[in-house]
CSV table of C-alpha atoms in Angstrom, one decimal:
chain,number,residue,atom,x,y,z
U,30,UNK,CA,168.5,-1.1,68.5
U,31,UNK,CA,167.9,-2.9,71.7
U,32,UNK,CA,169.3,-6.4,72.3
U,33,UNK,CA,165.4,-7.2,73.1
U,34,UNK,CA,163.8,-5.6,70.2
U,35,UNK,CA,166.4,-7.5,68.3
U,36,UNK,CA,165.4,-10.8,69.4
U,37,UNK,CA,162.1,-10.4,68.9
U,38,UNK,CA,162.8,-9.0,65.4
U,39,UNK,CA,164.5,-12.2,65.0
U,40,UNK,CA,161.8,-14.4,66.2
U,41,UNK,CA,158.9,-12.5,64.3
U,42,UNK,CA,161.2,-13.4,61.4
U,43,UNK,CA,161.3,-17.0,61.9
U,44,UNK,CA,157.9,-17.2,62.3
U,45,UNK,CA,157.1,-16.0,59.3
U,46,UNK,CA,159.4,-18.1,57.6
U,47,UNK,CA,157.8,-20.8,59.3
U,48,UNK,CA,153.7,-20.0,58.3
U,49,UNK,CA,155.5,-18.9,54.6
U,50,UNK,CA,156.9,-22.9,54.3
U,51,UNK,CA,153.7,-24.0,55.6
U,52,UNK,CA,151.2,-21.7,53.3
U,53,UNK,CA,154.1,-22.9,50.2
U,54,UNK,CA,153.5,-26.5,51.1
U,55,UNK,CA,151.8,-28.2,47.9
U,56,UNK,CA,148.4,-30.4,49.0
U,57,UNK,CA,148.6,-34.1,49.4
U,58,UNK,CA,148.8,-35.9,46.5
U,59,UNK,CA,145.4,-38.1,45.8
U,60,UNK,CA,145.5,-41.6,47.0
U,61,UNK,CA,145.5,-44.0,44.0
U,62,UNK,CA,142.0,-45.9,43.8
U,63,UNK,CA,140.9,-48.4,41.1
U,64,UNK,CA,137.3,-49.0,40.3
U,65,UNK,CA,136.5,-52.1,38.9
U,66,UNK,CA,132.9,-52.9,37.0
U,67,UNK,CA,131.5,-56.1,36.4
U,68,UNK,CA,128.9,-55.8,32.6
U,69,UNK,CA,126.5,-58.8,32.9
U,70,UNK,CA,125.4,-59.2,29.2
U,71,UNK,CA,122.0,-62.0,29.0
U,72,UNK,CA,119.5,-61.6,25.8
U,73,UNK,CA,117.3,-64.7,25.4
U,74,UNK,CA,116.4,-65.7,21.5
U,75,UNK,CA,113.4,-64.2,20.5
U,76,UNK,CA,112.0,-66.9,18.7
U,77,UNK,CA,111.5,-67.0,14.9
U,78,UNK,CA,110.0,-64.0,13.8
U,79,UNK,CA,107.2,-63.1,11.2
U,80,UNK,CA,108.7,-60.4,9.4
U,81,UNK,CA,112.0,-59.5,8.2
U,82,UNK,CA,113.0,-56.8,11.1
U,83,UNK,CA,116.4,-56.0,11.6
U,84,UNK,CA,117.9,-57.5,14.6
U,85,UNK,CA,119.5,-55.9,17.5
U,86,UNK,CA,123.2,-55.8,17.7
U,87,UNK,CA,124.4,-58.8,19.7
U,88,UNK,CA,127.0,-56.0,21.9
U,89,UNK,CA,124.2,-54.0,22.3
U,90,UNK,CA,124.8,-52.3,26.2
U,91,UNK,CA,128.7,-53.7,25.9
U,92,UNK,CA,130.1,-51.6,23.7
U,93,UNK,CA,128.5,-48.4,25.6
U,94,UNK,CA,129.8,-49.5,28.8
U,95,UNK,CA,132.8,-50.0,27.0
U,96,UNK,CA,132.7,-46.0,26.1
U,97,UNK,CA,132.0,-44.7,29.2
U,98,UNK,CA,135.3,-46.6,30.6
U,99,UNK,CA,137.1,-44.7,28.2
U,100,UNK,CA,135.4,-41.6,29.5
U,101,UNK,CA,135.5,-42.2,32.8
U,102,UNK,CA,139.7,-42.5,32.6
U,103,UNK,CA,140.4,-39.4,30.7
U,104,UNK,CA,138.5,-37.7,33.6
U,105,UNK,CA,140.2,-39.8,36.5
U,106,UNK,CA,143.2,-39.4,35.6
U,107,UNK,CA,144.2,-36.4,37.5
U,108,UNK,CA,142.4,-38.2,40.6
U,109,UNK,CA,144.9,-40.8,39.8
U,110,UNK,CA,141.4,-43.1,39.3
U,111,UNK,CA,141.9,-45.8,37.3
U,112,UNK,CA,138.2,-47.4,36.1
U,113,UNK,CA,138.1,-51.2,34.1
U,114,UNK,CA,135.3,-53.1,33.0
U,115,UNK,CA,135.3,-57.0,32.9
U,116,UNK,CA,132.5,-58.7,30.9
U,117,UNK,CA,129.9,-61.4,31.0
U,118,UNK,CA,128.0,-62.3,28.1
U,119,UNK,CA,125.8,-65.3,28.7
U,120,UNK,CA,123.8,-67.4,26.6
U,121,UNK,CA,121.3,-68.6,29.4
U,122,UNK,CA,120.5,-67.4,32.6
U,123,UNK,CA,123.1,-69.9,34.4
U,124,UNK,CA,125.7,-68.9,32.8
U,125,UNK,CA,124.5,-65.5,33.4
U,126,UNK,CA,124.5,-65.9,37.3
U,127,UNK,CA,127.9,-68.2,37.4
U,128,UNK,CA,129.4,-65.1,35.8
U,129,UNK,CA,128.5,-62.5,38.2
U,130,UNK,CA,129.2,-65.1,40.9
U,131,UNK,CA,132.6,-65.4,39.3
U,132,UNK,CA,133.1,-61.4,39.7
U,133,UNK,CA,132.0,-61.6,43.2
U,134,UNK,CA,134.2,-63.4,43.8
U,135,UNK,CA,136.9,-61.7,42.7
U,136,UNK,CA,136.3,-58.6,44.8
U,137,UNK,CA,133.6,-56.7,42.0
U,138,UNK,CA,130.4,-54.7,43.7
U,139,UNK,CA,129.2,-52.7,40.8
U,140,UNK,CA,127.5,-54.5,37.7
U,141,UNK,CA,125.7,-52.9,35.0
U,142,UNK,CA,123.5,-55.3,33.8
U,143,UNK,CA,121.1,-55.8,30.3
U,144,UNK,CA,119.2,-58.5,31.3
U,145,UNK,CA,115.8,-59.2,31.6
U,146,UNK,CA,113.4,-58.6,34.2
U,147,UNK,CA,113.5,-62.2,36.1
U,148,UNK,CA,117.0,-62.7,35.9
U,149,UNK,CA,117.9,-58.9,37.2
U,150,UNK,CA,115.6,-60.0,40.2
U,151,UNK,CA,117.4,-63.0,40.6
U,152,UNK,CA,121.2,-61.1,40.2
U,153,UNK,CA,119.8,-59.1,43.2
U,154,UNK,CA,118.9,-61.8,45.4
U,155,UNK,CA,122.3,-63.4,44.8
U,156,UNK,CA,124.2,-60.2,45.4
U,157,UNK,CA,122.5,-57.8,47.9
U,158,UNK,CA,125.9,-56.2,49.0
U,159,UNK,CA,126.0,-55.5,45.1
U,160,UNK,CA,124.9,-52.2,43.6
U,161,UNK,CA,123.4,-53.3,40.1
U,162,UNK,CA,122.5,-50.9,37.8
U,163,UNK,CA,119.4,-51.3,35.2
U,164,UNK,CA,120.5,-50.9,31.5
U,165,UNK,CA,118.5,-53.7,30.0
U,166,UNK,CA,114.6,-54.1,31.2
U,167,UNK,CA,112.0,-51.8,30.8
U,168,UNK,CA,109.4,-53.7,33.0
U,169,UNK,CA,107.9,-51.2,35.4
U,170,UNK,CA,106.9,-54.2,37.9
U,171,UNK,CA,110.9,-54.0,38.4
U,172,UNK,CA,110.8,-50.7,39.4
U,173,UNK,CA,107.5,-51.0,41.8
U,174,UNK,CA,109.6,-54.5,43.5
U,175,UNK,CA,111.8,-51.7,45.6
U,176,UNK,CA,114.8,-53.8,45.0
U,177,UNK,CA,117.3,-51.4,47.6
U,178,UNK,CA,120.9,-52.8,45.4
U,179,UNK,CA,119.3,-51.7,42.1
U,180,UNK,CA,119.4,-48.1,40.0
U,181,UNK,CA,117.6,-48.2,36.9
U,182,UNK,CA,118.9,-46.1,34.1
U,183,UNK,CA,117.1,-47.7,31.4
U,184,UNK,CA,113.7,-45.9,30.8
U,185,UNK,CA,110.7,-47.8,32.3
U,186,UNK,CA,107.8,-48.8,29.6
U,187,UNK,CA,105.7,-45.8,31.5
U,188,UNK,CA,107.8,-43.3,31.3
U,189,UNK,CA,108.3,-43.8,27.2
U,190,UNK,CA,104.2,-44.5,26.9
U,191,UNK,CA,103.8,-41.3,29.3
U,192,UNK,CA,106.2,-39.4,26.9
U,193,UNK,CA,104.4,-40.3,23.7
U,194,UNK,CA,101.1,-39.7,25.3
U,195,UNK,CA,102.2,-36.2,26.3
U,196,UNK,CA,103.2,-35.2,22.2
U,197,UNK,CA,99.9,-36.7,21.3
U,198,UNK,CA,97.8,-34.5,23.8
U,199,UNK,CA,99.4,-31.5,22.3
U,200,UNK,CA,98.6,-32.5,19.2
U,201,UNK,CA,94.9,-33.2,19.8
U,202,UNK,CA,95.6,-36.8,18.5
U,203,UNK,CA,93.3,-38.0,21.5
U,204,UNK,CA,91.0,-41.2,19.5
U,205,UNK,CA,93.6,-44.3,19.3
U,206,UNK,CA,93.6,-47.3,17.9
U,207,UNK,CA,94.9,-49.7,19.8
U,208,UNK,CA,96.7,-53.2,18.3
U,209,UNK,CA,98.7,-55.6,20.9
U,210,UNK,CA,100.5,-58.3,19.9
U,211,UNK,CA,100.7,-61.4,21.5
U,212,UNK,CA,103.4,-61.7,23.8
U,213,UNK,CA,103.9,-60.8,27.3
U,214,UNK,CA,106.2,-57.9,26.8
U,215,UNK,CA,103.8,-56.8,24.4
U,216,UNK,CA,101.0,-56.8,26.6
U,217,UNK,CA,102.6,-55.3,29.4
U,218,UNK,CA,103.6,-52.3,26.9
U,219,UNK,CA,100.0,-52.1,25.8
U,220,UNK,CA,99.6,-51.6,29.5
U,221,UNK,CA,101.6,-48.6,29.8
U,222,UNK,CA,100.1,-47.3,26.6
U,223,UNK,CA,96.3,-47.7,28.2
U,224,UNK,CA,97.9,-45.9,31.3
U,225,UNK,CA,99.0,-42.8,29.5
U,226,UNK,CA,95.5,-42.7,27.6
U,227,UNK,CA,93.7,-42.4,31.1
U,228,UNK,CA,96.4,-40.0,32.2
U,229,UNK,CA,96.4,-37.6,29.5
U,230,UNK,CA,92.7,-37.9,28.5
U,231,UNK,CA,93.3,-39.9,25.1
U,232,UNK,CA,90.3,-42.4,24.2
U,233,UNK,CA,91.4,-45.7,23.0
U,234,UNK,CA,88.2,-46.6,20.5
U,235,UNK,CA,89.4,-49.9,19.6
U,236,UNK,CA,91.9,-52.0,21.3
U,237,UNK,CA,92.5,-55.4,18.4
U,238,UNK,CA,95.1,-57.9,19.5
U,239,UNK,CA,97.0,-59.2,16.7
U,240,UNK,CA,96.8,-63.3,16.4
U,241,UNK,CA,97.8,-63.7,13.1
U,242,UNK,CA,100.8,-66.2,11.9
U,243,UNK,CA,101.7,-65.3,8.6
U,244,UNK,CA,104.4,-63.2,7.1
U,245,UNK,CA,102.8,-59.8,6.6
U,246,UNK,CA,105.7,-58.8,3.7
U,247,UNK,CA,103.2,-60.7,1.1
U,248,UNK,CA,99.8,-59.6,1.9
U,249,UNK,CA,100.0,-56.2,4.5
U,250,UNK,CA,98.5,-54.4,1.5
U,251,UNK,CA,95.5,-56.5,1.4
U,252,UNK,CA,94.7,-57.4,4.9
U,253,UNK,CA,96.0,-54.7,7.0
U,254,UNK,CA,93.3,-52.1,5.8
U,255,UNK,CA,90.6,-54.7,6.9
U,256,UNK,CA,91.7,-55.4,10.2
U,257,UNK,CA,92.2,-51.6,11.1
U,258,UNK,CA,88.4,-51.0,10.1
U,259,UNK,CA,86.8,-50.0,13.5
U,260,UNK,CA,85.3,-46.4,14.2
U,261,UNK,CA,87.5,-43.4,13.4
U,262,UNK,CA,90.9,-42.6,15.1
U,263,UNK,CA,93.6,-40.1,14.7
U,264,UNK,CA,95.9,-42.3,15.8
U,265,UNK,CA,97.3,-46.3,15.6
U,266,UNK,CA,99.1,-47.1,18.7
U,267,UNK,CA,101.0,-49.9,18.1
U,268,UNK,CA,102.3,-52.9,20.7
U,269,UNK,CA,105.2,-54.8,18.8
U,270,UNK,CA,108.1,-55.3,21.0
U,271,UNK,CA,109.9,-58.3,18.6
U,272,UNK,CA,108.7,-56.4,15.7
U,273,UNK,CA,106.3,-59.5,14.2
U,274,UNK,CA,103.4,-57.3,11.8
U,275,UNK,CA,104.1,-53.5,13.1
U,276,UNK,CA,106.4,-52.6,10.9
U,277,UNK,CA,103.8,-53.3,8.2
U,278,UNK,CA,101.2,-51.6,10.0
U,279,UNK,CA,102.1,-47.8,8.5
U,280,UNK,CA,100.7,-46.6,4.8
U,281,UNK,CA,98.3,-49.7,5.7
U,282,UNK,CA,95.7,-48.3,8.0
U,283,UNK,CA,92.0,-48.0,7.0
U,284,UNK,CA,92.0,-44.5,7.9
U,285,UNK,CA,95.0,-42.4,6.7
U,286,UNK,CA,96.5,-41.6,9.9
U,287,UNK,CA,100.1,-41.9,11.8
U,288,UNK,CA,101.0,-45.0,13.5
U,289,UNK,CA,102.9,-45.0,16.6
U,290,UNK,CA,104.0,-47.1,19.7
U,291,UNK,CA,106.7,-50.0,19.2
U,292,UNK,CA,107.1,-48.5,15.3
U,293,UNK,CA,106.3,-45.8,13.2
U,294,UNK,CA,106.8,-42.2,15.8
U,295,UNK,CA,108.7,-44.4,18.6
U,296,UNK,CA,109.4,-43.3,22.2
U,297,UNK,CA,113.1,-44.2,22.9
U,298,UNK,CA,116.2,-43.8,25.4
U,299,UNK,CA,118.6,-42.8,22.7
U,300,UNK,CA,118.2,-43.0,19.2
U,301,UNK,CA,121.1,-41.9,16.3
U,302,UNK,CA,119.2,-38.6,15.3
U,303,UNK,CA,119.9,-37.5,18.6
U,304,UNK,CA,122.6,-34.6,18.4
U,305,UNK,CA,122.2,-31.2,20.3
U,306,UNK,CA,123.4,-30.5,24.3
U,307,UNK,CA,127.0,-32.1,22.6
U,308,UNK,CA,125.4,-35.5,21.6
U,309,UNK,CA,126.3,-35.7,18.3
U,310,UNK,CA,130.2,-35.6,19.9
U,311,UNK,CA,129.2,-38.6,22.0
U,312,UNK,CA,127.5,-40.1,19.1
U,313,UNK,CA,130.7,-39.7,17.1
U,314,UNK,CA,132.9,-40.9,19.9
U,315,UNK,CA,130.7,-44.3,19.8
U,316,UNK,CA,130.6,-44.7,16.2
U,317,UNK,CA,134.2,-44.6,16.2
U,318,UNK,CA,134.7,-47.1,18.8
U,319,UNK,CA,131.8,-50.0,18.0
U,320,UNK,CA,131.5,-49.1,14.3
U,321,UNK,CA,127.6,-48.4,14.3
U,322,UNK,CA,124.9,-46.5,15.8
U,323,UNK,CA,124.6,-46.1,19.6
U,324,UNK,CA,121.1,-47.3,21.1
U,325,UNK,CA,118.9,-47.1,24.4
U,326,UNK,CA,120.9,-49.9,25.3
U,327,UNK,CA,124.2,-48.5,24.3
U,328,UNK,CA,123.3,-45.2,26.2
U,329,UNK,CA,121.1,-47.1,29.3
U,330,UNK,CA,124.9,-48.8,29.8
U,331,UNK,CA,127.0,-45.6,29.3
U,332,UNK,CA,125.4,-43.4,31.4
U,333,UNK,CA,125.0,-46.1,34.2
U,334,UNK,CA,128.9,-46.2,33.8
U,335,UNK,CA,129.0,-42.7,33.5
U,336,UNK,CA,126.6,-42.1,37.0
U,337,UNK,CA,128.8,-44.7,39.2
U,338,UNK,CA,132.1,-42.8,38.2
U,339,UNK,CA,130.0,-39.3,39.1
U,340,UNK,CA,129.8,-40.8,42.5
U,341,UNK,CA,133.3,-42.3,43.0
U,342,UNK,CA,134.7,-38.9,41.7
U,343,UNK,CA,133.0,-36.6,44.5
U,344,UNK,CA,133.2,-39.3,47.2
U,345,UNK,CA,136.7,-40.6,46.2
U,346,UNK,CA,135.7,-44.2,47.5
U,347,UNK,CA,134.3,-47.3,45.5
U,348,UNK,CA,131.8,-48.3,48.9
U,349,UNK,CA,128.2,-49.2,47.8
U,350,UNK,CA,126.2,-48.0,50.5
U,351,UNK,CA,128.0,-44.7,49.9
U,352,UNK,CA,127.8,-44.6,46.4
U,353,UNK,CA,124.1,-45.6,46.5
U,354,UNK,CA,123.3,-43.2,48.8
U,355,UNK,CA,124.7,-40.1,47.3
U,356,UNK,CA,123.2,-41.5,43.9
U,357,UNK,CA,119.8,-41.4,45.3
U,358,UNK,CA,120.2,-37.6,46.0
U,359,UNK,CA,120.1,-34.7,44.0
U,360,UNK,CA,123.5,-34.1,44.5
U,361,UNK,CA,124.8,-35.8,41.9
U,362,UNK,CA,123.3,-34.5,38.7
U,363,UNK,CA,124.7,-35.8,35.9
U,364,UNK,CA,125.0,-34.9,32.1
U,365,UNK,CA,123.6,-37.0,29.6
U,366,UNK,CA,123.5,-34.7,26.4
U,367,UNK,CA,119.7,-34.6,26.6
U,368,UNK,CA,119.7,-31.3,27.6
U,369,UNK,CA,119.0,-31.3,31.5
U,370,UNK,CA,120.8,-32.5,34.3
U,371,UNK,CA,119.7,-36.2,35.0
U,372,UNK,CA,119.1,-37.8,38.3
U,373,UNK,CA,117.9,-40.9,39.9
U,374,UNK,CA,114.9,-40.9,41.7
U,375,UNK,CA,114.7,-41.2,45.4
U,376,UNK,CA,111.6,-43.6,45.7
U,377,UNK,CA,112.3,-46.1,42.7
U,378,UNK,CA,115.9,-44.8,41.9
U,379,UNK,CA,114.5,-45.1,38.0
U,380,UNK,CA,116.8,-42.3,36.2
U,381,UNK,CA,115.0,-38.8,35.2
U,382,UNK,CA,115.6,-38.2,31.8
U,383,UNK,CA,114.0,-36.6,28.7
U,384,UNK,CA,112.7,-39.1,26.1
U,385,UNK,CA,112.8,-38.7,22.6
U,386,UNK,CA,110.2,-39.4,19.7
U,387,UNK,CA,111.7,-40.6,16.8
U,388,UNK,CA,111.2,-42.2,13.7
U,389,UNK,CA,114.2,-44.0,11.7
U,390,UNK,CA,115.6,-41.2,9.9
U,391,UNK,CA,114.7,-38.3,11.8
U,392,UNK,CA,114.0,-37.0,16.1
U,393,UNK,CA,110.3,-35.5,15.5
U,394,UNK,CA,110.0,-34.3,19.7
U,395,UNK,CA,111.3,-34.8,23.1
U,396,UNK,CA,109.2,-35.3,26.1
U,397,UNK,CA,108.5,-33.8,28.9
U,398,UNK,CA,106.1,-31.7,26.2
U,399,UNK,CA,105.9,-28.1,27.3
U,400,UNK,CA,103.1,-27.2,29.1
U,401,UNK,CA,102.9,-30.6,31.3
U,402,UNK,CA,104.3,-29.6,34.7
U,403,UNK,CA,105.0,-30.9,37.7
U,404,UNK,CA,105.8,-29.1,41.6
U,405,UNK,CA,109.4,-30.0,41.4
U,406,UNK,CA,110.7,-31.4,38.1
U,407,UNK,CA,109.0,-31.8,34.9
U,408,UNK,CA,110.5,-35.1,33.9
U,409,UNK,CA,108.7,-36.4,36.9
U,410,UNK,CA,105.5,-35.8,34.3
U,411,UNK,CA,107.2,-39.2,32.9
U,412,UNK,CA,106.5,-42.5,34.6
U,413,UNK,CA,105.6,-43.2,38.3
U,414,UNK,CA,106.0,-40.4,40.5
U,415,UNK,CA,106.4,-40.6,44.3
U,416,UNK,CA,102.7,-40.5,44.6
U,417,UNK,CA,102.1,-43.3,42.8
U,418,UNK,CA,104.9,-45.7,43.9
U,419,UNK,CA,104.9,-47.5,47.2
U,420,UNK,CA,108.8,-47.5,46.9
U,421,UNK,CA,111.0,-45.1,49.1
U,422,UNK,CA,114.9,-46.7,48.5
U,423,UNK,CA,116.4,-43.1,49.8
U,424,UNK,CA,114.8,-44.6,53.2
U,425,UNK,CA,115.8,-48.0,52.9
U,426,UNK,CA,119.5,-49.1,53.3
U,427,UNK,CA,121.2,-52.0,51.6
């Protein structure tokens, strides 16, 4: 062989060692990154109630967000992502706001909060660098304000009226009955109940508010027929939020018929009977780690958890305009065991998601209903659609 073929020999050699080592070489290793997540926990006391109705668990939201942490590092892991959660339980709205102050502080820009309405609005004055998400409020007019730092995954008091309105139309259940209590969460669900009636053709034939102030567990039997005498229904739609008379309202009614709303066939984010699309492992994983049933609340904070890990795992940073942003696309769908891949909404960035119809023991439906359709996603047939909302956050930045 030539002393030139042999050098070039030589040469095509060593290149190839060369690309060979460089093809071998394993791929950076990821860059450690830990996510920190602020839980801003605020229920006010009802108020003495008129009926024996059993309370809400006081870590109602906590120990859900709690969950999801758990979730959120067995996945992380092998990104090297390391998630914690640091908590604020407050018994008044000061100490509510000098403990998300105190996390602000401290470097924290993602808080899932279960708060009410006024004192979320407040959080996101205080904080408008913060992304808060939604776990605790159903108020609509939170999700008409446009607040640009807040995700709702909590479902709005439309979207669970829209969803029970939708299972009566297919069951022809279209007369109501109509009984409001007297406070303002109550009327403001009664609202949402008289929107679904105009959307999906139902006829409310009697709307009664309830003004009563005794304790209905000695004489529902003999007053509750009376009070429900009014022309016929097929239905009695009930507004009960703290649970003062409706839970006597069933077996009661003047006309045998099914009782639904706040109690009786109940439109809800999560509920126990819940168990197909893999929720009964979820509900399993919960019960083991808070020792009772998982709620809306539970769930609202779990998958709000959950939806900001989503978004730190495919953008491998913890920035809030960057997580917001991708969260308020549909590229980040995410599973919540209802069967279809949830999402937040680009105009009011309330979170898409199928609502179940329950009643204690049993899950009697889940809404969207078939049949109700929509151009782009059916479980935009629930709650405000981008027609109807003057919101556009996906245009807005924080």
């Amino acid at each position: 062989m030539r002393p030139l073929a042999i050098r070039t020999l030589f040469s095509l050699m060593a290149l190839g060692g060369v690309l060979t080592s460089v093809q071998a070489a394993p791929p950076p290793a990821p860059a450690p990154l830990e996510v920190r997540i602020g839980y801003l926990g605020y229920r006010p006391d009802p108020g003495p109630l008129l009926s024996n109705v059993i309370p809400e668990p006081a870590d109602a939201g906590l120990r859900g967000a709690e969950l999801a942490i758990t979730d959120s590092n067995t996945t992380g892991r092998f990104l090297k992502h390391s998630y914690s959660l640091e908590a604020v339980n407050a018994e008044d709205p000061q100490a509510l706001l000098a403990g998300a102050r105190r996390l602000y502080e401290a470097g924290l820009r993602l808080m899932v909060v279960n708060a009410p309405a006024q004192e979320l609005r407040q959080l996101a004055e205080a904080f408008p660098d913060a992304l808060l998400m939604n776990a605790g409020s159903a108020d609509d007019a939170l999700r008409q304000a446009c607040l640009p730092n807040v995700l709702h995954t909590l479902p709005s008091r439309n979207m669970l009226a829209d969803a029970l309105g939708q299972f009566l139309a297919a069951r022809r259940w279209n007369r109501w009955l109509l009984i409001v209590g007297s406070t303002p969460e109550d009327q403001a669900y009664a609202a949402a109940l008289k929107r679904a009636a105009k959307r999906f053709g139902h006829r409310i034939v009697a709307e009664k508010p309830w003004t009563f102030d005794n304790d209905q567990r000695r004489t529902a039997q003999a007053e509750m027929p009376l009070f429900t005498q009014t022309a016929e229904y097929d239905v009695v739609l009930v507004a009960d939020e703290r649970g003062d008379f409706g839970e006597y309202v069933p077996y009661q009614t003047w006309y045998p018929r099914p009782v639904a709303g706040t109690q009786g066939l109940t439109p809800t984010g999560w509920h126990k009977t819940v168990e197909t699309y893999g929720a009964a492992q979820l509900q399993n994983r919960f019960e083991a780690h808070a020792g009772r049933w998982m709620n809306d609340r539970d769930f609202a904070a779990w998958i709000a958890v959950r939806s900001l890990a989503a978004a730190v795992t495919r953008l491998r940073t913890t920035d809030v305009t960057e997580l917001r942003a991708l969260s308020l696309t549909d590229q980040l769908p995410l599973d919540g065991f209802k069967g279809r891949k949830l999402s937040f909404r680009p105009w009011d960035g309330q979170l898409r998601q199928p609502i179940p119809l329950v009643h204690p023991r049993a899950l009697v439906s889940t809404s969207p209903q078939e049949g109700f359709l929509h151009p782009t996603s059916e479980l935009d047939t629930l709650g405000l659609d981008a027609p109807e909302s003057r919101c556009r956050l996906s245009e807005v930045g924080l």
